[in-house]
CSV table of C-alpha atoms in Angstrom, one decimal:
chain,number,residue,atom,x,y,z
A,1,MET,CA,0.0,0.0,0.0
A,2,GLY,CA,2.8,2.4,0.9
A,3,LEU,CA,4.5,1.8,-2.4
A,4,ALA,CA,1.3,2.4,-4.4
A,5,ARG,CA,0.7,5.6,-2.6
A,6,ARG,CA,4.2,6.7,-3.3
A,7,LEU,CA,3.8,5.9,-7.1
A,8,SER,CA,0.5,7.8,-7.3
A,9,ALA,CA,2.0,10.8,-5.6
A,10,LEU,CA,5.0,10.7,-7.9
A,11,GLY,CA,2.7,10.5,-11.0
A,12,LEU,CA,0.7,13.5,-9.8
A,13,LEU,CA,4.0,15.4,-9.4
A,14,LEU,CA,5.1,14.6,-12.9
A,15,LEU,CA,1.8,15.5,-14.4
A,16,SER,CA,1.9,18.8,-12.6
A,17,ALA,CA,5.4,19.5,-14.0
A,18,LEU,CA,4.3,18.9,-17.6
A,19,PRO,CA,3.0,22.0,-19.3
A,20,VAL,CA,-0.8,21.9,-19.9
A,21,CYS,CA,-2.1,23.6,-23.0
A,22,THR,CA,-5.3,25.6,-22.7
A,23,ARG,CA,-6.9,25.8,-26.2
A,24,SER,CA,-9.5,28.3,-27.3
A,25,GLN,CA,-12.8,26.7,-27.9
A,26,HIS,CA,-13.7,28.4,-31.3
A,27,PRO,CA,-11.2,29.8,-33.8
A,28,GLU,CA,-11.6,33.4,-34.7
A,29,SER,CA,-12.5,34.1,-38.4
A,30,VAL,CA,-10.5,36.9,-39.9
A,31,PHE,CA,-10.0,38.2,-43.5
A,32,ALA,CA,-7.4,40.2,-45.4
A,33,ILE,CA,-7.2,41.9,-48.7
A,34,GLU,CA,-4.7,40.5,-51.2
A,35,GLY,CA,-1.6,42.6,-51.2
A,36,GLU,CA,-1.9,44.3,-47.8
A,37,HIS,CA,-0.1,43.5,-44.5
A,38,PHE,CA,-2.1,41.5,-42.1
A,39,THR,CA,-1.4,41.0,-38.4
A,40,PHE,CA,-2.6,38.2,-36.0
A,41,SER,CA,-3.0,39.3,-32.4
A,42,PRO,CA,-3.2,36.3,-30.0
A,43,LYS,CA,-4.5,36.5,-26.4
A,44,VAL,CA,-1.6,36.4,-24.0
A,45,ASN,CA,-1.6,36.4,-20.2
A,46,GLY,CA,1.7,37.3,-18.6
A,47,THR,CA,5.2,37.7,-20.1
A,48,ILE,CA,6.1,35.5,-23.0
A,49,ARG,CA,8.9,33.0,-22.5
A,50,GLU,CA,8.3,30.9,-25.7
A,51,ILE,CA,6.0,31.2,-28.6
A,52,THR,CA,5.3,29.1,-31.7
A,53,TRP,CA,3.1,29.8,-34.7
A,54,MET,CA,1.6,27.0,-36.7
A,55,LYS,CA,-0.1,27.0,-40.1
A,56,ILE,CA,-2.4,24.0,-40.0
A,57,LYS,CA,0.1,21.4,-38.8
A,58,ASN,CA,3.3,23.2,-40.0
A,59,LYS,CA,5.5,25.5,-38.0
A,60,VAL,CA,5.9,28.9,-39.6
A,61,ALA,CA,7.5,30.9,-36.8
A,62,GLU,CA,9.0,30.4,-33.3
A,63,TRP,CA,10.9,32.3,-30.6
A,64,GLU,CA,12.5,31.4,-27.3
A,65,LEU,CA,13.7,33.7,-24.5
A,66,ASP,CA,17.1,35.4,-25.2
A,67,GLY,CA,16.9,34.3,-28.8
A,68,SER,CA,15.9,35.6,-32.2
A,69,PRO,CA,12.7,34.7,-34.1
A,70,THR,CA,13.0,31.9,-36.7
A,71,TYR,CA,10.7,31.7,-39.7
A,72,PHE,CA,9.8,28.7,-41.9
A,73,SER,CA,8.3,27.9,-45.3
A,74,SER,CA,6.4,30.7,-47.1
A,75,LEU,CA,7.0,33.2,-44.2
A,76,ALA,CA,10.8,33.1,-44.4
A,77,GLU,CA,10.9,36.5,-46.1
A,78,ARG,CA,7.4,37.9,-45.4
A,79,GLY,CA,6.9,37.1,-41.6
A,80,VAL,CA,7.5,39.5,-38.7
A,81,LEU,CA,7.1,38.3,-35.1
A,82,ASP,CA,6.7,40.7,-32.2
A,83,THR,CA,8.2,38.8,-29.2
A,84,SER,CA,6.7,41.2,-26.6
A,85,SER,CA,3.0,40.8,-27.8
A,86,GLY,CA,3.2,37.6,-29.8
A,87,ASN,CA,1.7,39.3,-32.9
A,88,LEU,CA,2.6,37.7,-36.2
A,89,THR,CA,2.5,39.9,-39.3
A,90,ILE,CA,2.3,38.6,-42.9
A,91,LYS,CA,3.5,41.1,-45.5
A,92,ASN,CA,1.9,41.2,-48.9
A,93,VAL,CA,-0.8,38.7,-48.2
A,94,ARG,CA,-1.4,36.1,-50.9
A,95,ILE,CA,-4.3,33.9,-51.8
A,96,GLY,CA,-2.3,30.9,-50.7
A,97,ASP,CA,-1.9,32.3,-47.2
A,98,ALA,CA,-5.5,31.5,-46.5
A,99,ALA,CA,-5.5,28.7,-43.8
A,100,GLU,CA,-5.9,28.0,-40.1
A,101,TYR,CA,-3.2,29.5,-37.8
A,102,GLU,CA,-2.5,28.8,-34.2
A,103,ALA,CA,-0.4,30.6,-31.6
A,104,GLN,CA,1.1,28.6,-28.8
A,105,VAL,CA,2.4,30.8,-26.0
A,106,LEU,CA,4.3,29.7,-22.8
A,107,PRO,CA,4.4,32.4,-20.1
A,108,VAL,CA,7.4,32.9,-17.8
A,109,HIS,CA,5.8,32.0,-14.6
A,110,ASP,CA,3.2,29.4,-15.9
A,111,VAL,CA,3.4,25.8,-17.0
A,112,GLN,CA,0.3,26.0,-19.1
A,113,LEU,CA,0.4,26.8,-22.9
A,114,GLN,CA,-2.0,29.5,-24.1
A,115,SER,CA,-3.4,28.8,-27.5
A,116,THR,CA,-5.2,31.1,-29.9
A,117,LYS,CA,-6.6,30.0,-33.3
A,118,PHE,CA,-7.4,32.0,-36.4
A,119,VAL,CA,-9.0,31.1,-39.7
A,120,LEU,CA,-7.7,33.5,-42.3
A,121,GLU,CA,-9.6,34.3,-45.5
A,122,VAL,CA,-7.9,36.2,-48.3
A,123,LEU,CA,-10.1,38.3,-50.6
A,124,ALA,CA,-9.4,40.1,-53.9
A,125,PRO,CA,-9.4,43.9,-53.7
A,126,PRO,CA,-12.8,45.7,-54.0
A,127,PRO,CA,-13.6,46.7,-57.6
A,128,PRO,CA,-13.0,50.4,-58.5
A,129,SER,CA,-16.1,52.5,-58.5
A,130,ALA,CA,-16.5,56.3,-59.3
A,131,LEU,CA,-18.5,58.6,-57.2
A,132,ASN,CA,-22.0,59.5,-58.5
A,133,CYS,CA,-23.4,62.9,-57.9
A,134,SER,CA,-26.9,64.4,-58.5
A,135,VAL,CA,-29.1,67.3,-57.3
A,136,ILE,CA,-32.5,66.1,-55.7
A,137,ASN,CA,-34.9,68.4,-53.9
A,138,ASP,CA,-32.4,71.2,-53.5
A,139,GLN,CA,-29.8,68.9,-52.1
A,140,ILE,CA,-26.6,67.6,-53.5
A,141,ARG,CA,-26.5,63.8,-53.2
A,142,ILE,CA,-23.1,62.0,-53.6
A,143,SER,CA,-23.0,58.2,-53.6
A,144,CYS,CA,-19.8,56.3,-52.6
A,145,ALA,CA,-21.2,52.8,-52.2
A,146,ILE,CA,-19.4,49.7,-53.4
A,147,ARG,CA,-20.5,46.1,-53.4
A,148,PHE,CA,-18.4,43.9,-51.2
A,149,SER,CA,-18.9,40.8,-49.1
A,150,LYS,CA,-17.4,42.3,-46.0
A,151,VAL,CA,-18.1,45.4,-43.9
A,152,VAL,CA,-17.0,48.6,-45.6
A,153,ARG,CA,-16.3,51.7,-43.5
A,154,TYR,CA,-16.9,55.2,-45.0
A,155,SER,CA,-15.6,58.7,-44.1
A,156,TRP,CA,-16.0,62.0,-45.9
A,157,TYR,CA,-14.0,65.1,-46.3
A,158,GLN,CA,-15.1,68.5,-47.9
A,159,GLY,CA,-12.5,71.1,-48.8
A,160,GLY,CA,-9.9,69.2,-46.8
A,161,ARG,CA,-12.0,69.1,-43.6
A,162,LYS,CA,-13.5,65.9,-42.3
A,163,ILE,CA,-17.3,65.9,-42.1
A,164,SER,CA,-18.3,64.7,-38.6
A,165,GLY,CA,-21.0,62.1,-38.4
A,166,ALA,CA,-20.8,61.2,-42.1
A,167,ASN,CA,-20.1,57.4,-42.0
A,168,SER,CA,-22.6,56.2,-44.6
A,169,PRO,CA,-22.1,55.5,-48.3
A,170,VAL,CA,-24.3,58.5,-49.2
A,171,LEU,CA,-23.6,62.1,-48.4
A,172,GLU,CA,-26.1,64.9,-48.7
A,173,LEU,CA,-25.2,68.6,-48.9
A,174,LYS,CA,-27.1,71.8,-49.4
A,175,GLU,CA,-27.4,73.1,-52.9
A,176,ASN,CA,-25.8,76.4,-52.0
A,177,ALA,CA,-22.4,74.6,-51.4
A,178,ASP,CA,-19.4,76.1,-53.0
A,179,PRO,CA,-19.1,74.4,-56.5
A,180,THR,CA,-15.3,75.0,-56.5
A,181,GLU,CA,-14.8,72.7,-53.5
A,182,LYS,CA,-14.0,69.0,-53.8
A,183,VAL,CA,-15.4,66.1,-51.8
A,184,LEU,CA,-13.3,63.1,-50.8
A,185,CYS,CA,-14.7,59.7,-49.9
A,186,ILE,CA,-12.6,57.1,-48.1
A,187,ARG,CA,-13.7,53.5,-48.3
A,188,GLU,CA,-11.9,51.3,-45.8
A,189,VAL,CA,-12.0,47.5,-46.0
A,190,SER,CA,-9.9,45.6,-43.5
A,191,LYS,CA,-6.6,47.7,-43.8
A,192,THR,CA,-7.1,48.7,-47.4
A,193,LYS,CA,-8.3,52.2,-48.1
A,194,ILE,CA,-9.8,53.4,-51.4
A,195,ASN,CA,-9.9,57.1,-51.9
A,196,GLU,CA,-12.1,58.8,-54.5
A,197,THR,CA,-12.5,62.6,-55.1
A,198,ILE,CA,-15.3,64.5,-57.0
A,199,SER,CA,-15.7,68.2,-57.7
A,200,LEU,CA,-19.1,69.7,-56.7
A,201,SER,CA,-19.2,71.6,-60.0
A,202,SER,CA,-19.9,68.3,-61.8
A,203,CYS,CA,-23.1,67.8,-59.8
A,204,PHE,CA,-24.9,70.7,-61.5
A,205,PRO,CA,-26.3,70.2,-65.0
A,206,SER,CA,-25.0,72.5,-67.8
A,207,SER,CA,-27.3,75.5,-68.5
A,208,PRO,CA,-28.4,76.4,-72.1
A,209,LYS,CA,-26.3,79.6,-71.8
A,210,SER,CA,-23.2,77.7,-71.0
A,211,LEU,CA,-23.9,75.3,-73.9
A,212,SER,CA,-24.4,78.2,-76.3
A,213,ARG,CA,-21.2,79.8,-75.1
A,214,THR,CA,-19.3,76.6,-75.7
A,215,ARG,CA,-20.8,76.2,-79.2
A,216,ASP,CA,-19.9,79.8,-80.1
A,217,GLY,CA,-16.4,79.3,-78.8
A,218,LEU,CA,-16.0,76.2,-81.0
A,219,VAL,CA,-17.3,78.1,-84.1
A,220,ALA,CA,-14.8,80.9,-83.4
A,221,ILE,CA,-12.0,78.5,-83.0
A,222,PHE,CA,-13.0,76.8,-86.3
A,223,VAL,CA,-13.0,80.1,-88.2
A,224,VAL,CA,-9.6,81.1,-86.8
A,225,VAL,CA,-8.1,77.8,-87.9
A,226,ILE,CA,-9.5,78.2,-91.4
A,227,LEU,CA,-8.1,81.7,-91.7
A,228,LEU,CA,-4.7,80.6,-90.4
A,229,LEU,CA,-4.7,77.8,-93.0
A,230,PHE,CA,-5.6,80.2,-95.8
A,231,VAL,CA,-2.9,82.7,-94.8
A,232,GLY,CA,-0.4,79.8,-94.5
A,233,ALA,CA,-1.3,78.6,-98.0
A,234,LEU,CA,-0.8,82.2,-99.4
A,235,PHE,CA,2.6,82.5,-97.7
A,236,VAL,CA,3.7,79.1,-99.1
A,237,LEU,CA,2.7,80.2,-102.6
A,238,TRP,CA,4.5,83.5,-102.2
A,239,ARG,CA,7.7,81.9,-101.1
A,240,LYS,CA,7.7,79.5,-104.1
A,241,GLY,CA,6.9,82.3,-106.5
A,242,LEU,CA,3.6,80.8,-107.6
A,243,LEU,CA,1.5,83.7,-106.4
A,244,SER,CA,2.8,86.2,-109.0
A,245,ASN,CA,2.2,83.7,-111.8
A,246,ILE,CA,-1.4,83.3,-110.7
A,247,CYS,CA,-1.8,87.1,-110.7
A,248,ARG,CA,-0.5,87.4,-114.3
A,249,GLN,CA,-2.9,84.8,-115.6
A,250,ILE,CA,-5.9,86.9,-114.3
A,251,PRO,CA,-7.0,89.4,-117.1
A,252,PRO,CA,-7.6,93.0,-116.2
A,253,LYS,CA,-11.2,94.1,-115.8
A,254,HIS,CA,-11.2,96.7,-118.7
A,255,SER,CA,-9.9,94.1,-121.3
A,256,ALA,CA,-12.7,91.7,-120.3
A,257,GLU,CA,-15.3,94.4,-120.7
A,258,TYR,CA,-13.9,95.3,-124.2
A,259,THR,CA,-13.8,91.8,-125.3
A,260,ALA,CA,-17.3,91.2,-124.1
A,261,GLY,CA,-18.6,94.4,-125.8
A,262,LYS,CA,-16.8,93.5,-129.0
A,263,GLN,CA,-18.4,90.0,-129.0
A,264,ASN,CA,-21.8,91.5,-128.3
A,265,HIS,CA,-21.4,94.0,-131.2
A,266,THR,CA,-20.4,91.3,-133.7
A,267,GLY,CA,-23.2,89.2,-132.5
A,268,ASP,CA,-25.6,92.1,-132.9
A,269,ASP,CA,-24.4,92.7,-136.5
A,270,ARG,CA,-24.8,89.1,-137.5
A,271,TYR,CA,-28.0,88.3,-135.7
A,272,PRO,CA,-30.0,91.5,-135.3
A,273,GLU,CA,-33.1,89.5,-134.2
A,274,LYS,CA,-31.1,88.2,-131.2
A,275,SER,CA,-29.7,91.6,-130.2
A,276,GLY,CA,-33.1,93.2,-130.1
A,277,GLN,CA,-32.4,95.6,-133.0
A,278,LYS,CA,-35.1,96.4,-135.6
A,279,GLU,CA,-34.5,95.3,-139.2
A,280,ASP,CA,-34.3,97.7,-142.1
A,281,PRO,CA,-37.6,98.0,-144.1
A,282,GLU,CA,-35.8,97.8,-147.4
A,283,TYR,CA,-34.2,94.6,-146.3
A,284,GLU,CA,-37.5,93.2,-145.3
A,285,ASN,CA,-39.0,94.1,-148.7
A,286,GLU,CA,-36.1,92.4,-150.5
A,287,LEU,CA,-36.5,89.4,-148.3
A,288,ALA,CA,-40.2,89.2,-149.1
A,289,ALA,CA,-39.6,89.7,-152.8
A,290,HIS,CA,-37.0,86.9,-152.8
A,291,GLN,CA,-39.5,84.6,-151.2
A,292,SER,CA,-42.3,85.5,-153.6
A,293,ASP,CA,-40.3,85.8,-157.0
A,294,PRO,CA,-36.7,84.4,-157.2
A,295,GLU,CA,-36.0,86.2,-160.5
A,296,THR,CA,-36.9,89.6,-159.0
A,297,ALA,CA,-34.8,88.8,-156.0
A,298,VAL,CA,-31.8,88.1,-158.3
A,299,LEU,CA,-32.5,91.4,-160.1
A,300,HIS,CA,-32.6,93.3,-156.9
A,301,SER,CA,-29.5,91.7,-155.7
A,302,GLY,CA,-27.8,92.6,-159.0
A,303,ASN,CA,-28.9,96.2,-158.7
A,304,ASN,CA,-27.7,96.3,-155.2
A,305,ASN,CA,-24.3,95.0,-156.3
A,306,VAL,CA,-24.1,97.6,-159.0
A,307,ALA,CA,-25.1,100.4,-156.6
A,308,GLU,CA,-22.5,99.2,-154.1
A,309,ALA,CA,-19.8,99.2,-156.9
A,310,GLU,CA,-20.8,102.7,-158.0
A,311,SER,CA,-20.6,103.9,-154.4
A,312,ASP,CA,-17.2,102.4,-154.1
A,313,GLU,CA,-16.0,104.1,-157.3
A,314,GLU,CA,-17.4,107.5,-156.0
A,315,LYS,CA,-15.6,107.0,-152.7
A,316,ASN,CA,-12.3,106.2,-154.4
A,317,SER,CA,-12.6,109.2,-156.7
A,318,LYS,CA,-13.3,111.4,-153.7
A,319,GLU,CA,-10.2,110.1,-152.0
A,320,THR,CA,-8.1,110.7,-155.1
A,321,LYS,CA,-9.4,114.3,-155.4
A,322,SER,CA,-8.7,115.0,-151.8
A,323,THR,CA,-5.1,113.6,-152.2
A,324,SER,CA,-4.4,115.7,-155.3
A,325,GLN,CA,-5.7,118.8,-153.6
A,326,SER,CA,-3.5,118.2,-150.6
A,327,GLN,CA,-0.5,117.7,-152.8
A,328,LEU,CA,-1.3,120.9,-154.7
A,329,SER,CA,-1.6,122.9,-151.5
A,330,CYS,CA,1.7,121.5,-150.4
A,331,ASN,CA,3.3,122.7,-153.7
A,332,VAL,CA,1.9,126.1,-153.3
A,333,GLU,CA,3.1,126.5,-149.8
A,334,ASN,CA,6.6,125.2,-150.7
A,335,PRO,CA,7.5,126.4,-154.2
A,336,ALA,CA,11.1,125.4,-153.6
A,337,LEU,CA,10.0,121.8,-153.9
A,338,GLU,CA,8.9,122.3,-157.5
A,339,LEU,CA,12.2,123.7,-158.5
């Protein structure tokens, strides 16, 4: 009996000397956004003497008193262990980091291990979304909402000043707000912040006056561009010497008028019925006689030819007489010429 009691007492002593691990009943679910730094914060009572971090069943980090932290597997270059608090930080979280993590902490003056479990979920970043602005019932309404599976925290800034109490995805302002100011919306998911800015001037629709001014300005710019192109073309022609050739090919105004008048005069002589002139009655009689009696028309035409010949002879005789008279007068005035 005495030996049995001694063995049982020794067994109890050995069991008391072994560290006992107190495990958390339910693991804590946490999430992180891909690309950010995420930190696990275990529950620790007392000063840490030893700490070990496990990913599923694999050791990823450990530390003992008076030593340096040691990292394993995928956290060899991305893990940071705080020996005073036991926090483990993973830099640039990846999709493959999603798993169950466990922190086993042994305090200095305790033989029981303190365990804390986490289940990490890694999510893709929230999709980008621009701010929407409108004016409804004399109020400016700005929407900053995004669709995400986790909780999103919102904060607003106007003109560089934080708007107190504005923590919803929609902000309402009075219509008399300064349109030159800008409004900033900050969306915060986990430790990732998404900033979007909008100018209040974009909330107001364009008035017809502003549209007409814009249209007039575009027309003026178009006219100026056309004029510049025209002047540039003239300058290029002048530099190449082509402008003077073009000017020489353009006829003067008086020559054009003379040519046109001459053509009109010739046309009037040939076609009196087109020029609007009245025909000679004698010509009309001759034409009628020709149509009625061809022989008479031939006789008349012969008489006309004879008359024309006689008139030509008279004209030549007159010119001959005038020439002889002029020569006679010259001889009288200059008698020396006769000698």
